[in-house]
Coordinates of C-alpha atoms in Angstrom, one line a residue:
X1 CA 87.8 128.5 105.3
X2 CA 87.5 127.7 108.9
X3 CA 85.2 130.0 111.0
X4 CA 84.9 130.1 114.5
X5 CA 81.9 130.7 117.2
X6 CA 82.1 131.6 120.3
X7 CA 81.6 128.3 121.8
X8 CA 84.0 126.9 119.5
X9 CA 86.6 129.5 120.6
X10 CA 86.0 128.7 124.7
X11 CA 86.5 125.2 123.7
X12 CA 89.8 126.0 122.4
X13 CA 91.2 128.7 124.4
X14 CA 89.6 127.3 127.6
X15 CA 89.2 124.2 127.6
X16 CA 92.0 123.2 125.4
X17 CA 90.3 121.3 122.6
X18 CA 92.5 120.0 120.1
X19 CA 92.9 122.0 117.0
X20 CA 93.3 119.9 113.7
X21 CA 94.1 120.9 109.7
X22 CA 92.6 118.9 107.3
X23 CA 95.1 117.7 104.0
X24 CA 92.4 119.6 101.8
X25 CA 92.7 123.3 104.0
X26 CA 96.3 122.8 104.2
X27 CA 96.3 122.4 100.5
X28 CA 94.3 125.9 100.1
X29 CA 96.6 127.9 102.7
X30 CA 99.7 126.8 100.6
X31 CA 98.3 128.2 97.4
X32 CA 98.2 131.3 99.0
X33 CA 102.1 131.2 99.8
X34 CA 102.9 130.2 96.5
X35 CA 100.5 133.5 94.8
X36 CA 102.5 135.7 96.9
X37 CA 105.7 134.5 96.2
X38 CA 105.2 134.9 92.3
X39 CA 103.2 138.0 92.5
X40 CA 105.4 139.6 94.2
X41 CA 108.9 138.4 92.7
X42 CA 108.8 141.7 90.1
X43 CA 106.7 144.0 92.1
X44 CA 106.9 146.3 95.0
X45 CA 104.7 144.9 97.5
X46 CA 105.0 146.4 101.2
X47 CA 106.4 144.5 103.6
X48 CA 108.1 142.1 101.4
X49 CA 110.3 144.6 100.0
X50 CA 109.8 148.0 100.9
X51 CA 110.5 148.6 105.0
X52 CA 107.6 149.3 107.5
X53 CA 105.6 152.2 108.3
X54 CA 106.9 155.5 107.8
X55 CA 110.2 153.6 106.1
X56 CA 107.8 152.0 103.6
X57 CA 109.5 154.5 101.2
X58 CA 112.6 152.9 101.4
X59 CA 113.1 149.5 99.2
X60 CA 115.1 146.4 100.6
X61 CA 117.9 144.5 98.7
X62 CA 116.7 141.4 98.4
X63 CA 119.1 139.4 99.7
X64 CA 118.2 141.2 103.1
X65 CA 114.3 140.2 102.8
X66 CA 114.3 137.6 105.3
X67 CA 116.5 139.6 107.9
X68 CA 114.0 142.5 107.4
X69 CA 111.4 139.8 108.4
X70 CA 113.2 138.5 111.5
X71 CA 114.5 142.2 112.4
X72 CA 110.8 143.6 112.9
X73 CA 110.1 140.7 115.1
X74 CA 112.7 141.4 117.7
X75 CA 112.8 145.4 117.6
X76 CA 109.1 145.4 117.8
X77 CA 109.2 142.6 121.3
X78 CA 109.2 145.9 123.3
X79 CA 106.4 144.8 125.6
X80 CA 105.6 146.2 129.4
X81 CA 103.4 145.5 132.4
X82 CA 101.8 142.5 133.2
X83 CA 101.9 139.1 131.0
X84 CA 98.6 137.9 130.1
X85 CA 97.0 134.3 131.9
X86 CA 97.2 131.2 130.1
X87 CA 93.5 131.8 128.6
X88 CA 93.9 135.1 127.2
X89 CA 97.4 134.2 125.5
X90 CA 96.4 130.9 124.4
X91 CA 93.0 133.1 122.2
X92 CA 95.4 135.3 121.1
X93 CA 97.0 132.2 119.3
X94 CA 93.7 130.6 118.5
X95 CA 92.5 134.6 117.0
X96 CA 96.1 135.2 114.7
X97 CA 95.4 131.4 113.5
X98 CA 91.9 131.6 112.4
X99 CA 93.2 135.0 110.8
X100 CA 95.6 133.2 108.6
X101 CA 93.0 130.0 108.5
X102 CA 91.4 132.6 105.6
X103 CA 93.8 132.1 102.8
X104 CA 94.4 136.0 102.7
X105 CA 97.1 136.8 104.2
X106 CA 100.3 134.5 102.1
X107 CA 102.6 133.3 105.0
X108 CA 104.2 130.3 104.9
X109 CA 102.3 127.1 106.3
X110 CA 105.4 127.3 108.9
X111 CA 103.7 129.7 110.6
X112 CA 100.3 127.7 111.0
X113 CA 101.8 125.0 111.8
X114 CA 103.9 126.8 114.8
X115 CA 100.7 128.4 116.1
X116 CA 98.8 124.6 115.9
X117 CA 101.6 123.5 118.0
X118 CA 101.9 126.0 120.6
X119 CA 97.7 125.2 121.3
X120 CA 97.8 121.8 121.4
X121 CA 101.2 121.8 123.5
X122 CA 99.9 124.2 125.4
X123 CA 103.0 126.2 125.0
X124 CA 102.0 130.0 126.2
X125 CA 103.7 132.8 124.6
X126 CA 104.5 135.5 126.5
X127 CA 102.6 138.3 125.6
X128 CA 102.4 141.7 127.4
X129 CA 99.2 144.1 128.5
X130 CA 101.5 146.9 127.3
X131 CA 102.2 148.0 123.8
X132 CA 100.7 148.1 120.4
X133 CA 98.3 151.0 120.1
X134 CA 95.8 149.0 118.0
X135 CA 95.9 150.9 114.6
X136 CA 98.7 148.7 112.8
X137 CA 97.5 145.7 114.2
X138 CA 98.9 144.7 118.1
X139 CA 102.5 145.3 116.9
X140 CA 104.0 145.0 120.2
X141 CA 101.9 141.9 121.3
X142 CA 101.9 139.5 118.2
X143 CA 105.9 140.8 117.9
X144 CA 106.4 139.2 121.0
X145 CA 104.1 136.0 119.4
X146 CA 106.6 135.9 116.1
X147 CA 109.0 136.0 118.6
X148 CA 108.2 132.6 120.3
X149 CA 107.5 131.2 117.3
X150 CA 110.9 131.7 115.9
X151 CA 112.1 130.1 119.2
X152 CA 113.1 133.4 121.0
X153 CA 112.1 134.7 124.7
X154 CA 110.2 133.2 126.8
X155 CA 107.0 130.9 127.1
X156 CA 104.7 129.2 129.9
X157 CA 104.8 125.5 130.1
X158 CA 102.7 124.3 133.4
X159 CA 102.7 127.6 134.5
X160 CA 106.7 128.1 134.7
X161 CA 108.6 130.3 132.4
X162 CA 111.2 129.2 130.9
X163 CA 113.1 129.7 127.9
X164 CA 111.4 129.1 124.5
X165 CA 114.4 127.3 122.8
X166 CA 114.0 124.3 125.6
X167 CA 110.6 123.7 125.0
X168 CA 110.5 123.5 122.2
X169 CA 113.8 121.3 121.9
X170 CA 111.7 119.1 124.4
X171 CA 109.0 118.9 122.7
X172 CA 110.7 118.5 119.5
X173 CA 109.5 121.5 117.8
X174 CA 111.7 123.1 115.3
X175 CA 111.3 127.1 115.6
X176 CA 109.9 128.8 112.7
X177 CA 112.0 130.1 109.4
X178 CA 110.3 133.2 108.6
X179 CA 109.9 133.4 104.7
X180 CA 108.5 136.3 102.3
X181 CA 106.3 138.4 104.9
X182 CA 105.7 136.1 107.7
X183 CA 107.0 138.3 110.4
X184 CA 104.7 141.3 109.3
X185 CA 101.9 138.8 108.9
X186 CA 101.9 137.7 112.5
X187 CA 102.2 141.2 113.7
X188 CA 100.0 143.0 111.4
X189 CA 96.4 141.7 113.0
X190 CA 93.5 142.5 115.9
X191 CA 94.2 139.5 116.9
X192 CA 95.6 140.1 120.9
X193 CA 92.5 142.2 121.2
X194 CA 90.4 139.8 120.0
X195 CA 91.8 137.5 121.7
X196 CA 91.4 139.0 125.1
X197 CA 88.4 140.3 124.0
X198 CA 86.8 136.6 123.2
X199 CA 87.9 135.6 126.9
X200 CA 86.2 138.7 128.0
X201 CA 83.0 138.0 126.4
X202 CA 82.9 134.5 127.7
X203 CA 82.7 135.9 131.0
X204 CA 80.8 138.8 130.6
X205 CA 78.3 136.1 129.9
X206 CA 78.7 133.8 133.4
X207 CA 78.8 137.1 135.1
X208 CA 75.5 138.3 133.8
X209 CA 74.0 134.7 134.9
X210 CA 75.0 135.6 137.8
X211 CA 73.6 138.2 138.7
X212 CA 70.1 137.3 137.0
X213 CA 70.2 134.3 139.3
X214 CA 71.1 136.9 142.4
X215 CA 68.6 139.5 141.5
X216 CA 65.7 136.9 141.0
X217 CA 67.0 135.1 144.7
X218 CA 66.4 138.4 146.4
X219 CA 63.1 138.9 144.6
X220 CA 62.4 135.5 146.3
X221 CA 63.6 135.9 150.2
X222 CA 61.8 139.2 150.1
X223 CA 58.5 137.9 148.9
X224 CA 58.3 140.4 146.1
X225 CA 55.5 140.7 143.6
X226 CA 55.8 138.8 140.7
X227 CA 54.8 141.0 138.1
X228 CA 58.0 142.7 137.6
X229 CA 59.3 140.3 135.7
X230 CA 55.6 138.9 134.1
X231 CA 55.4 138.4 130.2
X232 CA 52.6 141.3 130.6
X233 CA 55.0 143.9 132.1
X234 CA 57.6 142.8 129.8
X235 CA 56.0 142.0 127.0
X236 CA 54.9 145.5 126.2
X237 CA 58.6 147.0 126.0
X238 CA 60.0 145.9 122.9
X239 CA 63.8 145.1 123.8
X240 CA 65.3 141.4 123.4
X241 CA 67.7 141.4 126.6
X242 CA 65.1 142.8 128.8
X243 CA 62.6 139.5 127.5
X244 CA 65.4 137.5 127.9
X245 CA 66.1 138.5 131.6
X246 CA 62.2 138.4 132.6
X247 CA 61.7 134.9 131.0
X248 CA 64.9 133.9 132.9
X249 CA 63.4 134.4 136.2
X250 CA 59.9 133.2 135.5
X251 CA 62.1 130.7 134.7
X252 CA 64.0 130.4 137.6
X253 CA 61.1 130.5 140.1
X254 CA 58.4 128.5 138.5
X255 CA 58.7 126.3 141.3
X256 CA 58.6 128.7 144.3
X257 CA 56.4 129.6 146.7
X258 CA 57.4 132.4 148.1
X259 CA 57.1 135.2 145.6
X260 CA 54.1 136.8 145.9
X261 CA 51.2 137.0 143.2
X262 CA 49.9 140.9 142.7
X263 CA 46.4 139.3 142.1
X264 CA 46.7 138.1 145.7
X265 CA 46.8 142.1 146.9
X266 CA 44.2 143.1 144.6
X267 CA 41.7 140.0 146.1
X268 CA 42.8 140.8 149.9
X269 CA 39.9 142.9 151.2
X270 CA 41.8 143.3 154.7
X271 CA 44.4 145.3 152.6
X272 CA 42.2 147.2 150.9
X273 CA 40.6 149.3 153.6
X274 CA 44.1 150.0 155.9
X275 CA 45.2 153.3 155.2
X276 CA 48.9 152.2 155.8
X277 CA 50.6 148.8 154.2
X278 CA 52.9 146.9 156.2
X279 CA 53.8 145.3 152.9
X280 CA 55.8 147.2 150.2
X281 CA 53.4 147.8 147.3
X282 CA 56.5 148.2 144.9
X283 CA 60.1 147.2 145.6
X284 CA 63.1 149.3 145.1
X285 CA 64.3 149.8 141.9
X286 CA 67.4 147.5 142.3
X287 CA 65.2 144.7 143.2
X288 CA 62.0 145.8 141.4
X289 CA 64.1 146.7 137.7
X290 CA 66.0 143.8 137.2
X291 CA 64.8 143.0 133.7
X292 CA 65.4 146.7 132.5
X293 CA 68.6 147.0 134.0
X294 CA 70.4 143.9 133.2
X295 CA 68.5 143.6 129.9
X296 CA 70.7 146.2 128.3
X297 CA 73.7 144.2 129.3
X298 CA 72.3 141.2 127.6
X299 CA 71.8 143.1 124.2
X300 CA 75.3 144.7 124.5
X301 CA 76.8 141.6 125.0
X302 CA 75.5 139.6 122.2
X303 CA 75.9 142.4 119.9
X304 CA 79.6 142.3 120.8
X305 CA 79.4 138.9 120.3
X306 CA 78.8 138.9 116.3
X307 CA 81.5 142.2 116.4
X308 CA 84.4 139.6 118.1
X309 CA 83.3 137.0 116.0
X310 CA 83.3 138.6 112.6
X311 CA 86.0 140.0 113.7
X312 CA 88.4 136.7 114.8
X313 CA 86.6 135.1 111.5
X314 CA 88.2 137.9 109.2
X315 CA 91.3 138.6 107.4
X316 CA 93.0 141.6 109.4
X317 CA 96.5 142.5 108.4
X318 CA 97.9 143.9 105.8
X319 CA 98.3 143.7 103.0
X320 CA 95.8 141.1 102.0
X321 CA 96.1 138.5 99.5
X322 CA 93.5 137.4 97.1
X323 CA 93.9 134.5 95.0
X324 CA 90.1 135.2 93.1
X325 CA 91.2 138.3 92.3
X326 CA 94.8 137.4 91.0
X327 CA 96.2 140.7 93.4
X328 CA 97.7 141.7 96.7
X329 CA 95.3 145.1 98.0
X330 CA 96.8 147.3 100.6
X331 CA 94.8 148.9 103.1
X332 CA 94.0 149.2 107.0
X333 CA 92.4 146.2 108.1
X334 CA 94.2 145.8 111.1
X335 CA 92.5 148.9 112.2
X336 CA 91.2 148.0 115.7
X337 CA 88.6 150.2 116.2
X338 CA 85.5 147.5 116.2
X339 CA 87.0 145.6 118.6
X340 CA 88.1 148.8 121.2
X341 CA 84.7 149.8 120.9
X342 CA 82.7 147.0 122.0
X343 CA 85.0 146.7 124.8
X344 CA 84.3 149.7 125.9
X345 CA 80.8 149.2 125.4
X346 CA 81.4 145.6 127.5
X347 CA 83.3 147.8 130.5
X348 CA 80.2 149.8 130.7
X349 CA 77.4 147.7 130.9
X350 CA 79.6 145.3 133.5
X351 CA 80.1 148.2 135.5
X352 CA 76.4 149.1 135.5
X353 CA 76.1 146.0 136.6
X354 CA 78.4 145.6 139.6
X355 CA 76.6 148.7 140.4
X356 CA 73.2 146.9 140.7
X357 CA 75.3 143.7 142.8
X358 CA 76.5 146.1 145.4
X359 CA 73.2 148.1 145.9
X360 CA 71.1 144.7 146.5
X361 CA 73.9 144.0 148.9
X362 CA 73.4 146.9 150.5
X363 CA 69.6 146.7 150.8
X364 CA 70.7 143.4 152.1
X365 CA 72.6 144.8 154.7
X366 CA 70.6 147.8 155.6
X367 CA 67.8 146.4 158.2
X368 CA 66.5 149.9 157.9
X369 CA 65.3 149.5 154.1
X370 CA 65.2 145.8 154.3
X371 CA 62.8 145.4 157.2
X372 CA 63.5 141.6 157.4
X373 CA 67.2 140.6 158.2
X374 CA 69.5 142.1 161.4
X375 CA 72.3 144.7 160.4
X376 CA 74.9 143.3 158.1
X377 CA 72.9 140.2 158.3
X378 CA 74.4 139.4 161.8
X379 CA 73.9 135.8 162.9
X380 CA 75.0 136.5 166.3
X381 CA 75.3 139.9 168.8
X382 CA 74.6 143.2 167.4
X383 CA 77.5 144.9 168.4
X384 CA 80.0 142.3 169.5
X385 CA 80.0 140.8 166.4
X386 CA 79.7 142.3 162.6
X387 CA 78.2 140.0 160.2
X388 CA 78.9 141.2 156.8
X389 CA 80.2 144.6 157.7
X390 CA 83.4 144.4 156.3
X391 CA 82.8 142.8 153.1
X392 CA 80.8 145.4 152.0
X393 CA 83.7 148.1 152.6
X394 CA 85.6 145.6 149.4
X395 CA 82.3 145.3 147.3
X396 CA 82.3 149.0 147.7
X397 CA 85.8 150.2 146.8
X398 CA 85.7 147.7 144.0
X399 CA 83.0 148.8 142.2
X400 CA 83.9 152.7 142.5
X401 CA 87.6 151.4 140.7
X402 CA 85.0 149.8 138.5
X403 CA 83.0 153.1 137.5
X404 CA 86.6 155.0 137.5
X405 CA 87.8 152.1 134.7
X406 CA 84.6 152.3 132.6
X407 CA 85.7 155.5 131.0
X408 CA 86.7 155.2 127.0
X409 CA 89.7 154.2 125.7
X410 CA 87.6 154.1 122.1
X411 CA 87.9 157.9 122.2
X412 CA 92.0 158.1 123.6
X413 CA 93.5 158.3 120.1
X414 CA 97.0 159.5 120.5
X415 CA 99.3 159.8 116.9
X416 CA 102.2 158.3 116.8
X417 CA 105.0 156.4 114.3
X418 CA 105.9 159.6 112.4
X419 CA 102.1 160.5 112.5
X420 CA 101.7 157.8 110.0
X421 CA 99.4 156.3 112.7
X422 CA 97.4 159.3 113.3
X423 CA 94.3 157.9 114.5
X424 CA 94.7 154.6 116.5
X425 CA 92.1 152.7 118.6
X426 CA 93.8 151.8 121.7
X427 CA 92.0 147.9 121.3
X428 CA 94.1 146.1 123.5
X429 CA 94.2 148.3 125.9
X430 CA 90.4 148.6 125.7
X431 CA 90.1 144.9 126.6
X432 CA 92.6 144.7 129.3
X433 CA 91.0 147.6 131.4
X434 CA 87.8 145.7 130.4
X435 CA 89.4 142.7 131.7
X436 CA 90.4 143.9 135.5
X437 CA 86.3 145.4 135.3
X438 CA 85.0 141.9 134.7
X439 CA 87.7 140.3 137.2
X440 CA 86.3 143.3 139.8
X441 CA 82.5 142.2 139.0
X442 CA 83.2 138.6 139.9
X443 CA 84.9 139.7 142.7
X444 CA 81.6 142.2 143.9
X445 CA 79.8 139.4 142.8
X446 CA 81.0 136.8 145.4
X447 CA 80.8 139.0 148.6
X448 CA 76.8 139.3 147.3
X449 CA 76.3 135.9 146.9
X450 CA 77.9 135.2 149.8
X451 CA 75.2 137.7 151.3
X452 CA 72.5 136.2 149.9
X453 CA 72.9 132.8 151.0
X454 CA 73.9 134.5 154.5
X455 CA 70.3 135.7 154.3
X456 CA 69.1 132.7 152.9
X457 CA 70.4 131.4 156.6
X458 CA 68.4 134.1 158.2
X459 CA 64.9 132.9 157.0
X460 CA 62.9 130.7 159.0
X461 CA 62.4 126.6 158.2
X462 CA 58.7 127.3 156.5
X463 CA 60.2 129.9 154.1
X464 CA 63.4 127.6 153.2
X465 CA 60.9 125.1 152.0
X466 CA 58.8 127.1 149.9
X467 CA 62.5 128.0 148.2
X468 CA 62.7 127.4 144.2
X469 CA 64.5 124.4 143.5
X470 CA 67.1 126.5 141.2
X471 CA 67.7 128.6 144.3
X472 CA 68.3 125.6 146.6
X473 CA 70.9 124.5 144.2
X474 CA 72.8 127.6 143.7
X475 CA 72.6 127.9 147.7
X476 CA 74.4 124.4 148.0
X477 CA 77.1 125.1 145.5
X478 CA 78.4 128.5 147.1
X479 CA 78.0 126.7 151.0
X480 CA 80.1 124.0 149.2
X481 CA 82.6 126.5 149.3
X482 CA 81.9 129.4 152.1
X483 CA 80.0 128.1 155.4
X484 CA 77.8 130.4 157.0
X485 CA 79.2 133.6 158.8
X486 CA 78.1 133.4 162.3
X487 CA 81.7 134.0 164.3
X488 CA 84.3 136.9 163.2
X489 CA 86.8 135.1 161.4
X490 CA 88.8 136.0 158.2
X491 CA 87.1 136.0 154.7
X492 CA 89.1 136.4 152.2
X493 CA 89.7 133.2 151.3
X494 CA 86.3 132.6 151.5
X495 CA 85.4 135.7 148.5
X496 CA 88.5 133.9 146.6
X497 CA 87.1 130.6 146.4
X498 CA 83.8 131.7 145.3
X499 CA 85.4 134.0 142.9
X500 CA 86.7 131.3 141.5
X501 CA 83.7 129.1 141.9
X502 CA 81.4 131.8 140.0
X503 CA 83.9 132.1 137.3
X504 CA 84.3 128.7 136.4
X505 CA 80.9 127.6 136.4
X506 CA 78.2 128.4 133.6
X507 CA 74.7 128.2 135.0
X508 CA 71.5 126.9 133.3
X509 CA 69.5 129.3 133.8

């Protein structure tokens, strides 16, 4: 059946690529309907017949099997807290779609053909950062999915919530009949985890552009030596991301002139007999250990990335239907710990990251360490006028809530449901604290860009010239967007728009 990349699912979620279902796949899904419906017509089979949970031991009449479906729906819509944005809600839809797009799971075709709709009408459920623990699926999020679906609550059309029974009625949508199991199929699933966690990734990977193209910029207005990101210092440790981030800014400044070559010390007799160097023989670390600090982040990253797509790309409710095998197997698939551990993983390694923005904006800053550029990179009067100064107060704060929201939710198990869920794995809420850290990274992330273009301003004409092209261009686009800082005047709207501005754009690096 259908499987899913990551680029497929930003082109989708994002960018609101038109999802289509071929005759033959449609064929495929309703063959898995039909199974169900005769397998199950003389068995017990949970969550057809028998209640939920704790209250599976109870068996329904069954001419209350469709209430039982449409009552789970609404007693489980118990969400709290902030809705999710129009990208994370419409991967959620994308994630319990590709779910069912396996032919394991039995619901009705109704139900893909609801979620199709709501993509490529761009109808947004609303969907809550609060409630399902992540153990029996995101019961509390997808509940409040089904819920749209059947034409219930509320939705998002053009960013206005309104009530799902007009749009649909305007956009001539019939609302879902929920047959055999279809409520407990939408809710049983990792898919609002995934979801979110899909947008996350997709970010996580601008973000980390970023701040390659940031750290390899500094390298370059400092003059630094060039061998700390060479293929012989690199070469010898045997790690893919840290490769990956040296190649990146060989890379990045094959056309510069202003990094300095280490064979170019070594030659300069001049140096070699002064007792004292005016020149800094090594860097510090956060300018000198780029490729071993932001490698890591690059590994964890695309690891998470074949977890989230595996994970999207698999059948993850239960119980699951197999038409090979002629049964129905119950089980705990939509067990979310895979998914609320990469996220924490992600959390971490984009803190450690935000960590290394804000202490190259502070070397920035600090003339003392820096030796080249005035305090807080002060265009005008030390004194009467403060540069940068109070940005770096927000990069600051921002990336201590950062290394407060990096700690585990993998680990936060709480029982609940009658202790049949004893052991849960908080997902969801794993990739919405891991959400507000990536948000909080961009945001860190364009007060130091902003600083390093500020001290791009700083350099003389000669140096400017001898720029990398790569760094030129990245200089243009944020001053496309935030002039230079030479008077004291307000800049918040400036760190919004190149927020915004970093998050949108994916650099070649």
């Amino acid at each position: 059946m259908n499987k899913l990349d990551l680029k497929q699912i930003e082109a989708f979620s994002l960018e609101k690529k038109e999802y289509v279902i071929s005759d033959d796949v449609r064929k495929e899904l309703e063959r898995s309907f039909s199974f169900l419906q005769e397998f199950s017509s003389d068995k017990i089979i949970y969550g057809i017949n028998t209640g939920f949970g704790p209250m599976a031991q109870f068996k329904i009449d069954e001419d209350k099997l469709n209430q039982l479906q449409y009552n789970l729906i609404r007693s489980h819509s118990s969400g709290t807290g902030n809705v999710l944005d129009a990208e994370s809600a419409r991967a959620v839809v994308l994630s319990r779609l590709t779910n069912f797009m396996q032919g394991n799971s039995g619901v009705s075709y109704g139900v893909i053909e609801k979620l199709v709709q709501f993509l490529n009408h761009d109808i947004i459920p609303e969907i809550y950062e609060h409630g399902g623990v992540g153990a029996s699926g995101d019961l509390v999020q997808l509940a409040h999915l089904a819920l749209n679906l059947i034409g219930e609550g509320y939705v998002y059309i053009d960013g206005v919530r309104r009530k799902t029974s007009e749009v649909l009625a305007e956009k001539n949508i019939t609302p879902l009949k929920v047959k055999l199991r279809d409520g407990l199929g939408l809710m049983n699933g990792t898919s609002c985890m995934s979801g979110i966690g899909s947008v996350n990734l997709i970010y996580s990977y601008r973000l980390l552009d970023w701040a390659i193209a940031a750290s390899t910029m500094i390298n370059e207005i400092v003059e630094a030596y060039d061998d700390s990101f060479s293929v012989g210092l690199n070469e010898v440790k045997l790690h893919a991301g840290q490769q990956f981030v040296a190649k990146s800014m060989r890379d990045f400044l094959k056309d510069s002139t202003l990094i300095k070559k280490r064979e170019e010390l070594f030659t300069d007799d001049k140096v070699a007999e002064t007792t004292e160097f005016k020149k800094k023989i090594q860097e510090y670390y956060s300018i000198r250990c780029i490729p071993q600090i932001l490698g890591p982040v690059k590994d964890t990253l695309d690891y998470a990335k074949t977890i989230i797509e595996n994970e999207i790309n698999s059948t993850n409710d239960n119980p699951v239907v197999s038409l090979e095998r002629e049964n129905v197997f119950h089980g705990g698939n939509f067990h979310g710990d895979y998914i609320s551990l990469e996220m924490d993983k992600i959390k971490l390694v984009i803190t450690k990251l935000t960590m290394l923005a804000e202490r190259q904006l502070n070397f920035l800053l600090n003339s003392k360490i820096n030796g080249v550029f005035p305090p807080f990179l002060n265009t005008q009067t030390l004194g009467l006028n403060f540069g940068i100064q109070g940005m770096q107060f927000t990069a600051t704060s921002t990336t201590a809530e950062n290394q407060m929201l990096s700690n585990s939710m993998y680990v936060h198990s709480i029982s609940n449901n009658n202790d049949n869920q004893d052991i849960v794995s908080m997902g969801t809420n794993s990739a919405v604290i891991t959400k507000k850290v990536i948000e909080n990274g961009f945001q860190v992330m364009a007060i130091h860009m902003m600083s390093v273009c500020q001290a791009i301003d700083l350099l003389d004409e000669t140096r400017k010239n001898k720029l990398s092209s790569k760094t030129k261009e990245i200089y243009n686009q944020i001053r496309a967007v935030s002039p230079t800082i030479n008077e004291d005047v307000p800049q918040f709207e400036a760190i919004r728009n190149v927020t915004n501005t970093l998050k949108k754009t994916t650099l070649a690096l």
